[in-house]
């Protein structure tokens, strides 16, 4: 018998609002993170053999690690927070990208969270999105 799994326990619920579908920006206050909690239930079922809910733990960490520029933080920091190797975290990020939960912005592993998964409102009340790819693009 498997222990009860409540994906909400993976989050700092002080600033997280849960949705059973894609999060709605209008329902969030400034500084709040909206998360599609139904996807966590699906991840738990789909990756049921993953040790100690590692898939759900990495995904929760990713959602809570949306940076001010709209991208998620580095592998090493995430690996330390979830107690896994950075190779394992990268493997999960790649799987989540393949399943449409993350968006890849370059080949170096710069990801953002797909808005159907989670959205974060900044202190100014605007949804934080990845910055335009116009900056840093070289033309020859």
Short mmCIF file of N, CA, C and O in Angstrom, two decimals, residues 85-137:
data_model
loop_
_atom_site.label_atom_id
_atom_site.label_comp_id
_atom_site.label_asym_id
_atom_site.label_seq_id
_atom_site.Cartn_x
_atom_site.Cartn_y
_atom_site.Cartn_z
N UNK A 85 21.10 14.68 -7.41
CA UNK A 85 22.22 15.13 -8.23
C UNK A 85 21.69 16.05 -9.32
O UNK A 85 20.54 15.95 -9.73
N UNK A 86 22.56 16.94 -9.80
CA UNK A 86 22.11 17.85 -10.85
C UNK A 86 21.80 17.10 -12.15
O UNK A 86 20.99 17.54 -12.94
N UNK A 87 22.42 15.93 -12.35
CA UNK A 87 22.12 15.11 -13.53
C UNK A 87 20.67 14.62 -13.47
O UNK A 87 19.96 14.65 -14.48
N UNK A 88 20.23 14.21 -12.30
CA UNK A 88 18.85 13.76 -12.13
C UNK A 88 17.88 14.91 -12.35
O UNK A 88 16.86 14.75 -13.03
N UNK A 89 18.19 16.07 -11.82
CA UNK A 89 17.33 17.24 -12.00
C UNK A 89 17.25 17.60 -13.49
O UNK A 89 16.17 17.86 -14.02
N UNK A 90 18.39 17.56 -14.19
CA UNK A 90 18.39 17.86 -15.62
C UNK A 90 17.57 16.83 -16.39
O UNK A 90 16.85 17.17 -17.33
N UNK A 91 17.65 15.59 -15.99
CA UNK A 91 16.87 14.54 -16.65
C UNK A 91 15.37 14.82 -16.50
O UNK A 91 14.61 14.69 -17.46
N UNK A 92 14.95 15.21 -15.30
CA UNK A 92 13.54 15.54 -15.09
C UNK A 92 13.16 16.78 -15.90
O UNK A 92 12.08 16.83 -16.50
N UNK A 93 14.02 17.78 -15.93
CA UNK A 93 13.71 18.98 -16.72
C UNK A 93 13.52 18.61 -18.20
O UNK A 93 12.60 19.12 -18.84
N UNK A 94 14.36 17.75 -18.72
CA UNK A 94 14.23 17.32 -20.11
C UNK A 94 12.90 16.59 -20.34
O UNK A 94 12.23 16.82 -21.34
N UNK A 95 12.53 15.73 -19.41
CA UNK A 95 11.25 15.02 -19.54
C UNK A 95 10.07 15.99 -19.46
O UNK A 95 9.10 15.85 -20.20
N UNK A 96 10.14 16.94 -18.56
CA UNK A 96 9.05 17.91 -18.45
C UNK A 96 8.96 18.76 -19.71
O UNK A 96 7.86 19.12 -20.13
N UNK A 97 10.09 19.09 -20.32
CA UNK A 97 10.10 19.82 -21.58
C UNK A 97 9.42 18.97 -22.67
O UNK A 97 8.58 19.46 -23.42
N UNK A 98 9.79 17.70 -22.75
CA UNK A 98 9.20 16.80 -23.74
C UNK A 98 7.69 16.68 -23.57
O UNK A 98 6.97 16.48 -24.54
N UNK A 99 7.22 16.81 -22.33
CA UNK A 99 5.78 16.70 -22.05
C UNK A 99 5.07 18.04 -22.09
O UNK A 99 3.89 18.12 -21.75
N UNK A 100 5.76 19.11 -22.44
CA UNK A 100 5.13 20.41 -22.61
C UNK A 100 4.93 21.21 -21.33
O UNK A 100 4.24 22.22 -21.35
N UNK A 101 5.56 20.81 -20.23
CA UNK A 101 5.41 21.54 -18.98
C UNK A 101 6.43 22.68 -18.87
O UNK A 101 6.21 23.63 -18.13
N UNK A 102 7.54 22.55 -19.58
CA UNK A 102 8.57 23.58 -19.62
C UNK A 102 8.79 24.00 -21.07
O UNK A 102 8.57 23.21 -21.99
N UNK A 103 9.24 25.22 -21.24
CA UNK A 103 9.61 25.72 -22.56
C UNK A 103 11.12 25.92 -22.58
O UNK A 103 11.68 26.52 -21.65
N UNK A 104 11.78 25.44 -23.61
CA UNK A 104 13.22 25.56 -23.76
C UNK A 104 13.53 26.79 -24.60
O UNK A 104 12.95 26.97 -25.66
N UNK A 105 14.45 27.63 -24.12
CA UNK A 105 14.76 28.88 -24.82
C UNK A 105 16.11 28.87 -25.52
O UNK A 105 16.37 29.72 -26.36
N UNK A 106 16.99 27.97 -25.14
CA UNK A 106 18.25 27.81 -25.86
C UNK A 106 18.79 26.41 -25.61
O UNK A 106 18.24 25.67 -24.80
N UNK A 107 19.84 26.06 -26.26
CA UNK A 107 20.37 24.70 -26.13
C UNK A 107 21.22 24.50 -24.89
O UNK A 107 21.71 23.41 -24.65
N UNK A 108 21.40 25.54 -24.13
CA UNK A 108 22.18 25.44 -22.89
C UNK A 108 21.30 25.11 -21.69
O UNK A 108 21.76 25.16 -20.56
N UNK A 109 20.03 24.83 -21.91
CA UNK A 109 19.15 24.45 -20.82
C UNK A 109 18.46 25.60 -20.14
O UNK A 109 18.13 25.52 -18.96
N UNK A 110 18.22 26.70 -20.85
CA UNK A 110 17.49 27.83 -20.29
C UNK A 110 16.00 27.56 -20.48
O UNK A 110 15.49 27.56 -21.61
N UNK A 111 15.31 27.28 -19.38
CA UNK A 111 13.91 26.91 -19.42
C UNK A 111 13.04 27.96 -18.75
O UNK A 111 13.49 28.69 -17.87
N UNK A 112 11.77 27.97 -19.14
CA UNK A 112 10.75 28.70 -18.41
C UNK A 112 9.59 27.73 -18.19
O UNK A 112 9.47 26.73 -18.90
N UNK A 113 8.75 28.04 -17.23
CA UNK A 113 7.60 27.20 -16.94
C UNK A 113 6.47 27.56 -17.90
O UNK A 113 6.16 28.74 -18.07
N UNK A 114 5.88 26.55 -18.50
CA UNK A 114 4.76 26.78 -19.41
C UNK A 114 3.59 27.36 -18.60
O UNK A 114 3.29 26.86 -17.51
N UNK A 115 2.91 28.38 -19.11
CA UNK A 115 1.81 29.01 -18.36
C UNK A 115 0.65 28.08 -18.02
O UNK A 115 -0.11 28.36 -17.11
N UNK A 116 0.53 26.95 -18.71
CA UNK A 116 -0.53 26.00 -18.34
C UNK A 116 -0.16 25.27 -17.05
O UNK A 116 -1.02 24.69 -16.40
N UNK A 117 1.12 25.33 -16.67
CA UNK A 117 1.62 24.67 -15.46
C UNK A 117 1.62 25.62 -14.27
O UNK A 117 1.09 25.29 -13.22
N UNK A 118 2.24 26.79 -14.43
CA UNK A 118 2.35 27.74 -13.33
C UNK A 118 2.61 29.14 -13.88
O UNK A 118 3.26 29.29 -14.90
N UNK A 119 2.08 30.13 -13.15
CA UNK A 119 2.39 31.53 -13.47
C UNK A 119 2.66 32.27 -12.17
O UNK A 119 2.11 31.95 -11.12
N UNK A 120 3.54 33.24 -12.27
CA UNK A 120 3.93 34.04 -11.11
C UNK A 120 3.65 35.50 -11.41
O UNK A 120 3.99 35.99 -12.48
N UNK A 121 3.01 36.16 -10.45
CA UNK A 121 2.81 37.60 -10.57
C UNK A 121 3.89 38.30 -9.76
O UNK A 121 4.17 37.93 -8.63
N UNK A 122 4.48 39.31 -10.35
CA UNK A 122 5.51 40.08 -9.68
C UNK A 122 4.91 41.03 -8.66
O UNK A 122 3.69 41.15 -8.53
N UNK A 123 5.76 41.71 -7.94
CA UNK A 123 5.31 42.68 -6.93
C UNK A 123 4.49 43.80 -7.55
O UNK A 123 3.65 44.39 -6.88
N UNK A 124 4.71 44.05 -8.85
CA UNK A 124 3.96 45.09 -9.54
C UNK A 124 2.59 44.61 -10.03
O UNK A 124 1.83 45.38 -10.62
N UNK A 125 2.28 43.34 -9.81
CA UNK A 125 0.99 42.79 -10.22
C UNK A 125 0.95 42.29 -11.64
O UNK A 125 -0.09 41.83 -12.11
N UNK A 126 2.08 42.32 -12.34
CA UNK A 126 2.13 41.83 -13.72
C UNK A 126 2.69 40.41 -13.74
O UNK A 126 3.56 40.06 -12.94
N UNK A 127 2.19 39.60 -14.67
CA UNK A 127 2.67 38.23 -14.82
C UNK A 127 4.12 38.27 -15.31
O UNK A 127 4.45 38.99 -16.24
N UNK A 128 4.96 37.50 -14.64
CA UNK A 128 6.38 37.43 -15.02
C UNK A 128 6.51 36.44 -16.17
O UNK A 128 6.13 35.28 -16.05
N UNK A 129 7.04 36.94 -17.28
CA UNK A 129 7.24 36.13 -18.48
C UNK A 129 8.70 36.20 -18.88
O UNK A 129 9.39 37.17 -18.56
N UNK A 130 9.16 35.19 -19.64
CA UNK A 130 10.55 35.26 -20.12
C UNK A 130 10.76 36.51 -20.96
O UNK A 130 9.88 36.90 -21.73
N UNK A 131 11.91 37.10 -20.78
CA UNK A 131 12.24 38.30 -21.56
C UNK A 131 12.42 37.95 -23.02
O UNK A 131 12.73 36.81 -23.37
N UNK A 132 12.28 38.92 -23.84
CA UNK A 132 12.42 38.74 -25.28
C UNK A 132 13.79 38.19 -25.62
O UNK A 132 14.79 38.54 -25.01
N UNK A 133 13.81 37.35 -26.61
CA UNK A 133 15.08 36.77 -27.05
C UNK A 133 15.87 37.75 -27.92
O UNK A 133 16.92 37.41 -28.44
N UNK A 134 15.38 38.97 -28.08
CA UNK A 134 16.07 39.96 -28.92
C UNK A 134 17.42 40.34 -28.33
O UNK A 134 18.35 40.60 -29.07
N UNK A 135 17.52 40.41 -27.02
CA UNK A 135 18.79 40.80 -26.43
C UNK A 135 19.77 39.62 -26.48
O UNK A 135 19.40 38.49 -26.25
N UNK A 136 20.99 39.91 -26.77
CA UNK A 136 22.00 38.87 -26.78
C UNK A 136 22.04 38.04 -28.04
O UNK A 136 22.73 37.04 -28.11
N UNK A 137 21.29 38.42 -29.07
CA UNK A 137 21.30 37.69 -30.32
C UNK A 137 22.34 38.32 -31.23
O UNK A 137 22.29 39.53 -31.49
#
